[in-house]
Coordinates of C-alpha atoms in Angstrom, one line a residue:
Chain J
M1 CA 0.0 0.0 0.0
R2 CA 2.6 2.4 1.0
S3 CA 4.8 1.6 -2.0
S4 CA 1.9 2.0 -4.4
M5 CA 1.2 5.4 -2.9
L6 CA 4.8 6.4 -3.3
L7 CA 4.7 5.3 -6.9
A8 CA 1.6 7.3 -7.6
V9 CA 3.2 10.5 -6.1
L10 CA 6.3 9.8 -8.2
V11 CA 4.2 9.6 -11.4
M12 CA 2.4 12.8 -10.5
L13 CA 5.6 14.6 -9.9
V14 CA 7.0 13.4 -13.2
G15 CA 3.8 14.5 -14.9
L16 CA 4.1 17.9 -13.4
L17 CA 7.8 18.3 -14.3
V18 CA 7.4 17.4 -17.9
P19 CA 5.9 20.8 -19.0
G20 CA 8.6 22.5 -17.0
V21 CA 11.3 20.7 -18.8
A22 CA 9.7 21.5 -22.1
A23 CA 9.4 25.1 -21.1
A24 CA 13.0 25.2 -20.1
A25 CA 14.1 23.7 -23.4
K26 CA 12.2 26.4 -25.4
P27 CA 14.3 29.4 -24.4
A28 CA 17.5 27.5 -25.3
K29 CA 16.2 27.6 -28.9
E30 CA 15.3 31.3 -28.7
T31 CA 18.9 32.2 -27.7
E32 CA 19.8 31.6 -31.3
G33 CA 17.7 34.5 -32.5
V34 CA 15.3 34.6 -35.4
P35 CA 17.0 35.0 -38.8
V36 CA 16.2 38.2 -40.6
R37 CA 17.0 38.4 -44.3
V38 CA 17.3 41.8 -46.1
I39 CA 17.5 42.1 -49.8
V40 CA 18.7 45.4 -51.2
L41 CA 17.6 46.3 -54.7
D42 CA 17.8 49.2 -57.0
A43 CA 15.0 51.0 -58.7
E44 CA 14.9 48.4 -61.5
R45 CA 14.6 45.6 -58.9
G46 CA 18.2 44.5 -59.5
P47 CA 20.4 43.5 -56.6
I48 CA 22.9 46.2 -55.4
S49 CA 26.1 44.3 -55.1
T50 CA 27.9 47.0 -53.2
A51 CA 25.3 47.7 -50.5
V52 CA 26.2 47.5 -46.8
I53 CA 23.9 47.1 -43.8
R54 CA 24.6 48.5 -40.3
H55 CA 22.7 48.9 -37.1
P56 CA 22.9 52.5 -36.0
L57 CA 24.7 51.5 -32.8
E58 CA 27.0 49.1 -34.4
A59 CA 30.6 49.8 -35.5
D60 CA 30.8 47.3 -38.4
R61 CA 29.2 47.4 -41.8
H62 CA 27.9 44.1 -43.2
R63 CA 28.3 43.6 -46.9
V64 CA 25.4 42.0 -48.8
N65 CA 25.8 39.0 -51.0
S66 CA 27.2 40.5 -54.2
V67 CA 25.1 38.1 -56.3
D68 CA 21.6 38.6 -55.0
G69 CA 22.1 41.6 -52.7
S70 CA 20.9 39.8 -49.6
W71 CA 22.1 39.8 -46.1
E72 CA 20.9 37.5 -43.3
A73 CA 21.6 37.5 -39.5
S74 CA 20.0 36.5 -36.3
V75 CA 22.2 38.4 -33.9
L76 CA 24.3 41.5 -34.0
Y77 CA 27.3 42.3 -31.8
M78 CA 27.4 45.7 -30.3
P79 CA 30.5 47.8 -29.6
D80 CA 29.9 47.5 -25.9
G81 CA 30.1 43.7 -26.0
S82 CA 26.4 43.0 -25.8
E83 CA 24.6 40.9 -28.3
L84 CA 21.4 42.0 -30.0
R85 CA 19.4 38.9 -30.7
F86 CA 16.5 39.2 -33.1
T87 CA 13.4 38.0 -31.3
P88 CA 9.8 37.9 -32.5
G89 CA 8.0 41.2 -31.8
M90 CA 11.1 43.3 -31.4
T91 CA 11.6 46.3 -33.6
L92 CA 14.8 46.2 -35.5
E93 CA 16.4 49.3 -37.0
L94 CA 18.9 49.0 -39.8
E95 CA 20.8 51.5 -42.0
I96 CA 21.3 50.5 -45.6
S97 CA 23.7 52.3 -47.8
A98 CA 25.6 51.8 -51.1
P99 CA 27.9 54.0 -53.1
G100 CA 25.9 56.1 -55.5
F101 CA 22.6 55.4 -53.7
M102 CA 20.7 57.3 -51.0
T103 CA 21.1 55.9 -47.6
Q104 CA 18.0 54.6 -45.9
V105 CA 17.1 53.8 -42.4
F106 CA 14.3 51.4 -41.9
Q107 CA 12.5 49.8 -39.0
Y108 CA 11.2 46.3 -39.1
Q109 CA 9.1 44.3 -36.6
V110 CA 10.6 40.8 -36.3
R111 CA 8.2 38.0 -36.8
K112 CA 8.5 34.4 -35.7
R113 CA 9.5 33.3 -39.2
K114 CA 9.6 34.4 -42.8
N115 CA 11.5 37.6 -42.0
V116 CA 12.3 38.6 -45.6
V117 CA 12.5 42.3 -46.3
E118 CA 13.1 43.8 -49.7
L119 CA 14.3 47.3 -49.8
S120 CA 15.0 49.4 -52.8
L121 CA 17.4 52.3 -52.7
P122 CA 17.0 55.4 -54.9
K123 CA 20.0 56.6 -56.9
I124 CA 21.7 59.9 -56.0
E125 CA 21.2 62.1 -59.0
M126 CA 24.5 63.7 -59.9
D127 CA 23.5 66.2 -62.5
D128 CA 26.1 68.7 -63.7
T129 CA 24.0 70.2 -66.5
T130 CA 23.1 73.1 -64.2
I131 CA 26.7 74.2 -63.9
E132 CA 27.4 77.3 -65.8
E133 CA 30.5 77.1 -67.9
P134 CA 32.9 80.0 -67.8
V135 CA 33.8 81.8 -71.0
I136 CA 37.5 81.7 -71.9
S137 CA 38.9 85.1 -72.3
F138 CA 41.5 86.0 -74.8
G139 CA 44.9 86.9 -73.5
R140 CA 45.0 90.6 -73.8
D141 CA 47.7 92.8 -72.4
L142 CA 46.1 95.3 -70.1
P143 CA 47.2 98.8 -71.0
R144 CA 48.9 100.5 -68.2
E145 CA 46.9 103.3 -66.8
P146 CA 48.6 106.7 -66.9
T147 CA 49.6 107.9 -63.5
E148 CA 49.2 111.5 -62.4
A149 CA 52.3 113.5 -62.2
P150 CA 53.5 113.9 -58.6
P151 CA 52.9 117.3 -57.1
Q152 CA 55.9 119.6 -57.3
Chain M
M1 CA -6.2 -12.3 -7.5
R2 CA -7.0 -8.7 -7.1
P3 CA -4.7 -6.2 -8.8
P4 CA -2.7 -3.8 -6.6
K5 CA -4.6 -0.6 -5.6
L6 CA -2.5 1.5 -7.8
F7 CA -3.6 -0.3 -11.0
R8 CA -7.3 -0.2 -10.2
P9 CA -9.4 1.8 -12.6
A10 CA -10.2 4.5 -10.1
S11 CA -6.5 5.0 -9.3
L12 CA -5.6 5.1 -12.9
A13 CA -8.3 7.7 -13.6
I14 CA -7.0 9.9 -10.8
L15 CA -3.5 9.6 -12.1
A16 CA -4.6 10.4 -15.6
A17 CA -6.6 13.4 -14.4
L18 CA -3.6 14.7 -12.5
A19 CA -1.3 14.2 -15.5
L20 CA -3.6 16.0 -17.9
P21 CA -2.4 19.5 -17.2
A22 CA 1.1 18.5 -17.9
F23 CA 0.2 17.5 -21.4
A24 CA -2.3 20.1 -22.1
A25 CA -1.5 22.4 -24.9
G26 CA -0.9 26.1 -24.3
W27 CA -2.1 28.9 -26.5
S28 CA 1.3 29.0 -28.1
S29 CA 0.6 25.6 -29.6
F30 CA -2.0 27.2 -31.8
E31 CA 0.2 29.9 -33.2
N32 CA 0.6 27.9 -36.4
T33 CA -3.1 27.9 -36.8
F34 CA -3.7 31.5 -35.8
P35 CA -0.5 33.4 -36.5
A36 CA -0.4 36.8 -35.0
L37 CA 1.3 38.5 -38.0
P38 CA 0.2 36.6 -41.1
C39 CA 1.0 39.3 -43.6
Q40 CA 4.1 39.1 -45.7
D41 CA 5.3 42.5 -44.7
G42 CA 5.1 41.8 -41.0
W43 CA 1.8 43.3 -40.3
A44 CA -1.2 41.8 -38.6
G45 CA -3.5 43.0 -41.3
C46 CA -3.0 43.8 -45.0
V47 CA -4.8 43.9 -48.3
V48 CA -3.9 41.2 -50.8
D49 CA -5.4 41.3 -54.3
G50 CA -8.0 43.7 -53.1
S51 CA -9.3 41.7 -50.2
G52 CA -8.6 42.2 -46.5
H53 CA -6.4 39.7 -44.8
G54 CA -5.8 39.2 -41.0
P55 CA -5.0 36.7 -38.3
G56 CA -8.3 34.9 -38.7
A57 CA -8.4 31.5 -40.4
L58 CA -8.3 31.4 -44.1
K59 CA -10.8 29.4 -46.1
D60 CA -10.2 27.4 -49.2
A61 CA -12.5 27.2 -52.2
A62 CA -14.7 24.6 -50.4
G63 CA -14.9 26.8 -47.3
R64 CA -12.6 24.7 -45.2
P65 CA -10.5 26.6 -42.6
L66 CA -6.8 27.0 -43.1
P67 CA -4.1 28.8 -41.1
A68 CA -3.9 32.4 -42.0
D69 CA -0.4 32.2 -43.4
A70 CA -0.8 28.9 -45.3
R71 CA 0.6 29.2 -48.8
F72 CA -1.3 26.2 -50.2
G73 CA -4.7 24.7 -49.3
W74 CA -4.3 21.6 -47.1
F75 CA -7.1 19.7 -48.9
D76 CA -6.9 20.9 -52.5
L77 CA -3.3 22.1 -52.7
K78 CA -4.4 25.2 -54.4
P79 CA -2.4 28.4 -53.9
T80 CA -3.6 30.9 -51.3
H81 CA -2.9 34.6 -51.0
N82 CA 0.4 33.9 -49.3
L83 CA 2.0 31.9 -52.1
S84 CA 4.6 34.5 -53.0
A85 CA 7.1 35.2 -50.2
F86 CA 8.4 38.2 -52.1
V87 CA 5.4 40.4 -52.4
S88 CA 6.1 44.0 -52.1
L89 CA 4.7 46.2 -49.3
S90 CA 1.2 47.3 -50.0
A91 CA 1.1 51.1 -50.5
Y92 CA -1.5 53.4 -49.2
S93 CA -2.6 55.5 -52.1
G94 CA -5.4 57.6 -50.6
P95 CA -5.2 61.1 -49.1
I96 CA -3.8 61.3 -45.6
G97 CA -5.5 63.4 -43.0
G98 CA -7.9 65.1 -45.3
E99 CA -5.2 66.3 -47.7
V100 CA -6.0 66.6 -51.4
V101 CA -4.4 63.9 -53.6
A102 CA -1.7 65.5 -55.7
P103 CA -1.4 64.3 -59.2
E104 CA 1.5 62.2 -60.2
P105 CA 4.4 64.2 -61.4
V106 CA 5.1 63.8 -65.0
A107 CA 8.4 62.1 -65.6
A108 CA 11.0 64.3 -67.2
P109 CA 11.8 63.2 -70.7
E110 CA 15.1 61.3 -71.2
P111 CA 17.8 63.6 -72.3
V112 CA 18.6 63.2 -75.9
A113 CA 22.2 62.7 -76.7
A114 CA 23.6 65.5 -78.7
P115 CA 24.4 64.5 -82.3
E116 CA 28.0 64.0 -83.2
P117 CA 29.3 67.1 -84.8
V118 CA 29.5 66.9 -88.5
A119 CA 33.0 67.2 -89.9
A120 CA 33.8 70.8 -89.5
P121 CA 33.6 72.5 -92.8
E122 CA 36.4 74.5 -94.1
P123 CA 35.4 78.1 -93.5
A124 CA 34.5 79.9 -96.6
V125 CA 35.2 83.5 -96.3
A126 CA 32.8 85.8 -98.0
D127 CA 34.5 87.9 -100.5
A128 CA 32.7 91.1 -101.3
S129 CA 34.6 91.5 -104.5
E130 CA 33.3 88.2 -105.7
P131 CA 29.5 88.1 -105.6
T132 CA 28.3 84.6 -105.3
T133 CA 25.8 83.3 -107.7
T134 CA 23.5 80.4 -107.5
A135 CA 22.2 78.9 -110.7
G136 CA 21.1 75.7 -112.1
S137 CA 19.1 74.8 -109.1
R138 CA 16.1 72.6 -109.7
G139 CA 14.7 73.9 -106.4
G140 CA 12.8 72.0 -103.9
G141 CA 12.0 68.9 -105.8
T142 CA 12.2 65.5 -104.2
P143 CA 15.0 63.4 -105.5
T144 CA 13.8 60.6 -107.6
S145 CA 17.1 58.9 -108.3
T146 CA 18.9 57.1 -105.6
P147 CA 22.6 56.9 -105.0
T148 CA 24.3 53.7 -106.0
N149 CA 27.4 52.0 -104.9
T150 CA 29.3 52.8 -108.1
V151 CA 31.6 55.8 -107.8
Q152 CA 30.5 58.4 -110.2
P153 CA 33.3 60.6 -111.5
T154 CA 32.8 64.4 -111.2
A155 CA 34.6 66.9 -113.3
V156 CA 36.0 69.6 -111.2
A157 CA 37.4 72.8 -112.7
S158 CA 39.7 74.6 -110.4
N159 CA 40.5 78.3 -110.9
T160 CA 43.8 77.9 -109.2
T161 CA 45.2 75.3 -111.6
S162 CA 43.1 76.2 -114.6
T163 CA 42.8 72.6 -115.4
T164 CA 39.9 70.3 -115.4
T165 CA 40.4 67.3 -113.1
T166 CA 38.2 64.3 -112.7
T167 CA 37.7 63.2 -109.2
P168 CA 35.4 60.6 -107.8
V169 CA 32.3 61.7 -106.1
G170 CA 32.7 62.3 -102.4
T171 CA 36.5 62.6 -102.3
M172 CA 37.7 65.3 -100.0
R173 CA 38.8 68.4 -101.7
P174 CA 42.2 69.6 -100.5
P175 CA 42.0 72.6 -98.2
N176 CA 42.1 76.1 -99.6
T177 CA 41.4 74.9 -103.1
P178 CA 38.5 76.9 -104.3
T179 CA 36.4 75.3 -107.0
T180 CA 34.2 77.1 -109.4
A181 CA 32.0 74.5 -110.8
T182 CA 31.0 70.9 -110.3
T183 CA 29.6 69.0 -113.2
S184 CA 28.2 65.7 -112.5
T185 CA 28.5 63.2 -115.3
T186 CA 25.0 62.1 -114.6
G187 CA 23.9 65.5 -115.9
T188 CA 21.5 66.1 -113.2
T189 CA 23.4 68.6 -111.2
S190 CA 25.2 71.7 -112.5
T191 CA 25.6 74.1 -109.7
T192 CA 27.7 77.0 -108.7
A193 CA 26.8 77.6 -105.1
S194 CA 28.1 79.6 -102.1
T195 CA 27.8 76.6 -99.9
P196 CA 31.1 75.9 -98.1
V197 CA 33.1 72.9 -99.0
G198 CA 32.1 70.0 -96.8
T199 CA 28.4 70.5 -97.1
M200 CA 27.0 67.1 -97.3
R201 CA 24.6 66.3 -100.1
P202 CA 23.7 63.0 -101.6
P203 CA 24.5 62.5 -105.3
N204 CA 21.8 63.4 -107.8
T205 CA 20.1 65.5 -105.3
P206 CA 18.8 68.8 -106.6
T207 CA 20.0 71.7 -104.5
T208 CA 17.8 74.3 -103.1
T209 CA 18.0 77.7 -104.4
T210 CA 20.1 80.0 -102.2
S211 CA 21.1 83.6 -102.8
T212 CA 23.0 84.4 -99.7
L213 CA 26.2 86.3 -99.8
A214 CA 27.4 85.1 -96.5
P215 CA 28.6 81.5 -96.3
T216 CA 26.6 79.0 -94.5
T217 CA 28.2 78.6 -91.2
N218 CA 26.3 75.8 -89.8
P219 CA 26.8 72.7 -91.9
T220 CA 24.3 70.7 -89.9
Q221 CA 21.5 72.9 -91.1
T222 CA 22.4 72.2 -94.7
V223 CA 22.5 68.5 -94.1
A224 CA 19.0 68.7 -92.5
A225 CA 17.7 70.6 -95.5
T226 CA 18.7 67.9 -98.0
P227 CA 16.8 64.7 -98.3
P228 CA 18.4 61.8 -96.5
T229 CA 20.1 59.0 -98.3
T230 CA 17.8 56.0 -98.2
S231 CA 19.2 53.3 -100.3
N232 CA 22.8 53.1 -99.3
P233 CA 24.1 55.1 -96.4
T234 CA 27.7 54.2 -97.2
T235 CA 27.7 56.0 -100.5
P236 CA 29.7 59.2 -100.0
P237 CA 27.9 62.4 -100.7
V238 CA 29.0 65.0 -103.2
A239 CA 30.8 68.0 -101.9
A240 CA 29.4 71.2 -103.3
A241 CA 31.5 73.6 -105.1
V242 CA 32.7 76.8 -103.4
K243 CA 34.0 79.9 -104.9
T244 CA 36.5 81.7 -102.7
G245 CA 39.2 84.1 -103.2
P246 CA 42.9 84.0 -102.2
T247 CA 43.3 83.8 -98.4
D248 CA 45.7 85.4 -95.9
D249 CA 46.8 82.8 -93.4
S250 CA 49.2 85.0 -91.4
C251 CA 48.7 85.0 -87.7
D252 CA 50.9 87.9 -86.5
D253 CA 48.0 90.0 -85.3
L254 CA 46.2 88.0 -82.7
V255 CA 43.5 90.6 -82.0
K256 CA 42.5 90.5 -85.6
L257 CA 41.9 86.8 -85.5
E258 CA 39.7 86.9 -82.4
P259 CA 36.3 87.4 -84.2
A260 CA 37.0 84.4 -86.4
A261 CA 38.1 82.4 -83.5
M262 CA 34.9 83.2 -81.6
M263 CA 33.0 82.0 -84.6
G264 CA 35.1 78.9 -84.9
T265 CA 36.0 79.9 -88.5
L266 CA 39.8 80.1 -88.4
R267 CA 41.2 78.6 -91.5
V268 CA 43.4 75.6 -91.5
G269 CA 46.3 77.7 -92.6
Q270 CA 45.7 80.1 -89.8
T271 CA 45.5 77.4 -87.2
K272 CA 48.7 75.9 -88.6
C273 CA 50.4 79.2 -88.3
L274 CA 49.1 79.6 -84.7
E275 CA 50.3 76.1 -83.9
G276 CA 53.7 77.1 -85.2
R277 CA 53.8 80.1 -83.0
V278 CA 52.9 78.1 -79.9
N279 CA 55.9 75.9 -80.6
S280 CA 58.3 78.7 -81.6
E281 CA 57.5 81.6 -79.3
S282 CA 60.0 82.2 -76.6
Q283 CA 57.7 84.3 -74.4
Q284 CA 55.3 82.3 -72.2
T285 CA 52.7 85.1 -72.2
T286 CA 52.6 85.0 -76.0
K287 CA 52.2 81.3 -76.0
D288 CA 49.3 81.7 -73.6
K289 CA 47.6 84.2 -75.9
V290 CA 48.0 82.1 -79.0
S291 CA 46.9 78.9 -77.3
R292 CA 43.8 80.6 -75.9
L293 CA 42.9 81.7 -79.4
M294 CA 43.2 78.2 -80.7
I295 CA 41.1 76.8 -77.8
T296 CA 38.4 79.3 -78.4
N297 CA 38.3 78.5 -82.1
A298 CA 38.1 74.7 -81.5
E299 CA 35.3 75.2 -78.9
A300 CA 33.2 77.5 -81.2
A301 CA 33.7 75.0 -84.1
G302 CA 32.4 72.2 -81.9
D303 CA 35.6 70.2 -82.3
K304 CA 35.7 68.5 -78.9
G305 CA 38.6 66.3 -79.6
N306 CA 40.8 69.1 -80.7
W307 CA 39.5 71.3 -77.9
E308 CA 40.5 68.8 -75.3
R309 CA 43.9 68.3 -76.8
L310 CA 44.6 72.0 -76.9
M311 CA 43.2 72.6 -73.4
K312 CA 45.3 69.8 -71.9
R313 CA 48.4 71.2 -73.6
H314 CA 47.7 74.6 -72.4
L315 CA 47.2 73.5 -68.8
E316 CA 50.1 71.1 -68.7
D317 CA 52.7 73.0 -70.7
I318 CA 51.8 76.7 -70.8
D319 CA 49.7 77.9 -67.8
R320 CA 47.4 76.6 -65.2
S321 CA 46.9 79.6 -63.1
D322 CA 43.6 80.6 -64.7
P323 CA 40.8 79.1 -62.5
D324 CA 38.3 79.4 -65.4
L325 CA 40.3 77.2 -67.7
C326 CA 40.9 74.6 -65.0
F327 CA 37.2 74.7 -64.1
K328 CA 36.1 74.3 -67.7
Y329 CA 38.5 71.4 -68.2
A330 CA 37.4 69.7 -65.0
L331 CA 33.8 70.1 -66.0
H332 CA 34.5 68.7 -69.4
L333 CA 36.2 65.7 -67.9
S334 CA 33.4 65.1 -65.5
R335 CA 31.1 64.4 -68.5
G336 CA 33.4 61.7 -69.7
G337 CA 32.6 58.9 -67.3
S338 CA 34.3 57.6 -64.2
G339 CA 37.6 56.8 -66.0
R340 CA 38.3 60.5 -65.9
S341 CA 37.4 61.1 -62.3
Q342 CA 41.0 61.5 -61.2
G343 CA 41.5 64.3 -63.8
V344 CA 38.3 66.0 -62.5
I345 CA 39.7 66.0 -59.0
R346 CA 43.1 67.2 -60.1
W347 CA 41.9 70.2 -62.2
A348 CA 39.2 71.1 -59.7
D349 CA 41.9 71.3 -57.1
Y350 CA 44.0 73.5 -59.3
S351 CA 41.0 75.7 -59.9
L352 CA 40.3 76.0 -56.2
E353 CA 43.9 77.0 -55.6
N354 CA 43.2 80.2 -57.6
K355 CA 39.6 80.8 -56.6
A356 CA 40.6 84.1 -55.1
K357 CA 40.5 85.5 -58.6
W358 CA 36.8 85.3 -58.5
S359 CA 34.5 87.5 -56.5
G360 CA 30.9 88.0 -55.5
Q361 CA 28.3 85.7 -56.9
T362 CA 30.8 84.2 -59.4
Y363 CA 32.9 83.1 -56.5
K364 CA 30.0 81.5 -54.8
T365 CA 28.7 79.5 -57.7
R366 CA 32.0 78.5 -59.1
V367 CA 33.4 77.3 -55.8
F368 CA 30.2 75.4 -55.1
S369 CA 30.4 73.8 -58.5
L370 CA 34.0 72.8 -58.1
Y371 CA 33.3 71.2 -54.7
K372 CA 30.4 69.4 -56.3
L373 CA 32.4 68.2 -59.3
R374 CA 35.2 66.9 -56.9
A375 CA 32.8 65.2 -54.5
E376 CA 30.9 63.5 -57.4
A377 CA 34.1 62.3 -59.0
A378 CA 35.3 60.9 -55.7
Q379 CA 32.0 59.2 -55.3
R380 CA 32.3 57.6 -58.7
L381 CA 35.8 56.4 -57.9
W382 CA 34.6 54.8 -54.7
Q383 CA 31.6 53.2 -56.5
D384 CA 34.0 51.6 -59.0
A385 CA 36.4 50.4 -56.4
E386 CA 33.5 48.9 -54.3
K387 CA 32.1 47.2 -57.4
E388 CA 35.5 45.8 -58.3
F389 CA 35.9 44.4 -54.8
A390 CA 32.4 43.0 -54.5
E391 CA 31.9 41.6 -58.0
G392 CA 35.5 40.5 -58.8
E393 CA 37.9 38.3 -57.0
R394 CA 38.2 39.6 -53.5
S395 CA 41.6 40.6 -52.2
D396 CA 42.9 42.8 -49.4
E397 CA 44.4 45.1 -51.9
K398 CA 41.0 45.8 -53.5
E399 CA 39.4 46.2 -50.1
A400 CA 42.1 48.7 -49.1
K401 CA 41.6 50.6 -52.3
A402 CA 37.8 50.7 -51.8
A403 CA 38.4 52.0 -48.2
K404 CA 40.8 54.6 -49.4
Y405 CA 38.3 55.9 -52.0
R406 CA 35.5 55.8 -49.5
G407 CA 37.6 58.0 -47.2
Q408 CA 38.3 60.4 -50.1
A409 CA 34.6 60.5 -51.1
K410 CA 33.7 61.2 -47.5
D411 CA 36.1 64.1 -47.1
Y412 CA 35.1 65.8 -50.4
A413 CA 31.4 65.3 -49.7
R414 CA 31.9 66.9 -46.3
E415 CA 33.8 69.8 -47.7
W416 CA 31.1 70.4 -50.3
L417 CA 28.4 70.1 -47.7
D418 CA 30.2 72.6 -45.4
Y419 CA 30.6 75.1 -48.1
A420 CA 27.0 74.7 -49.2
K421 CA 25.9 75.3 -45.7
A422 CA 28.2 78.3 -45.2
S423 CA 27.1 79.9 -48.5
A424 CA 23.4 79.1 -48.0
Q425 CA 23.2 77.0 -51.1
D426 CA 21.5 73.7 -51.8
T427 CA 22.7 70.9 -49.5
K428 CA 20.5 68.1 -50.5
T429 CA 22.8 66.1 -52.8
A430 CA 25.9 67.0 -50.7
M431 CA 24.2 65.6 -47.6
A432 CA 23.2 62.5 -49.5
L433 CA 26.8 61.9 -50.7
C434 CA 28.2 62.6 -47.3
V435 CA 25.8 60.2 -45.5
S436 CA 26.4 57.6 -48.2
S437 CA 30.1 57.6 -47.9
S438 CA 30.4 58.2 -44.2
G439 CA 27.6 55.9 -43.3
N440 CA 26.8 58.2 -40.4
R441 CA 24.3 61.0 -40.6
A442 CA 25.6 62.4 -37.3
F443 CA 29.0 62.9 -38.9
C444 CA 27.5 65.0 -41.7
E445 CA 25.2 67.0 -39.5
G446 CA 27.8 67.8 -37.0
G447 CA 29.0 71.3 -36.9

């Protein structure tokens, strides 16, 4: 009798502990962060091979894949040594730039999965048609202006 | 034999009831069925193909429920709204806060490339003592005959040699050889015109009647007035005859040559004479004057290749203290692509060295333009270096080169921005370049 009661209590304890163990296992997966993929495109929807992505507080710039213009990460390492893990629900701020294109800062709310963001950068218009050209002057000798006679 | 109390049904039922909470599913287990943010762009609600879409269950064609973010129907495998993972963000097109919807701006037309300059005609100097006449024109008719591949000989009578020579159609007449008449063997054209040599006209084309005393200075207008060659574009056109008098190709008096240089009508003999003076003059100041005359003539004549050569020689060998010349050359190079960006920076720098020669509004606009040219050239260099590193075979050397050009682009963009701010001019592009190269808006906005 006593042993059967002991066994029943044991089973109950195991039953109660199982969800706890499962719950404990879940955060271990979350420490990896949710991957976020950013694809940088130009106005014609072509990948920008020279684009770089940076968190405003981060020191390093991350180059995109030069073939498809994509960059993917689940964690960023800050200059103070901390790690910024992407978790569902968090708002992520990133700065995208490329030579010859306007820099853009965008915010994105991380989802549990399928975090694929496409971003197109507008080109910087470098127009020199408005520059007025100077007229080339001929090389003329300037006549010397006559000076007044010094007072006697 | 009775089973132990633990395995009796009542005990088992109690155990099962106690264990149930452990195995009960939480709300998080249903996230797959009711995702909180089902839209592709990370929102809880969106419009897909004109219909609203939210966290509620989807339904397939038969009305069976599906998870909100399912791409295919579970039962019929038909695509749902979420099939494409690469849909773009849905845009809000209506007015915001009661504002009136502004019409879409009309796209600016693409700039049309300027036509290549037609081969500069040899200037025909109008001689008052020799009134020009135009005769034999069939006036305004549309040509019925078409040029052929066969070279048709043309009899050319020259008043300088007093002989009649036969030259093929389209051969270039030697310079300074005035011709009095051209007789085509086809018998369709017999014209004595005041059109300068080099005026392009297809063979067998009737000329329009002109009675101007002054020579036609714009050859492209004459070309436009004649019907285009349709059958064979490779057939060389007939050069019209020109009647000119003896010419004076001396170049001792530079001031006297200035009007012709401004019109781009210096004769070949005159330019040769000037060229000789540039090489033989001992005084640097005289070289400078002669060279300027030649540069002005080449520019007015639209001879860009020669202009660039003369300008480069002037700046490299004669004088580079004139900021206008350096500025003009830098501007010219900036229109030649990224391969000339180093030159743009170099001559913009030389021009900025002597910017004190300008004053007032000229100073403001020129210095602003020079900073702009330099920053844009540096940006192009950086862009090329980054592209070379990213798309080619990666190496430390290429990365260092890209970093160096990025630093240069950053410095020049910042200098441009600072000057634009200080002189109260447009800072938009300067700021964009600065932020792009520095990667840090705070750096550019900082005082």
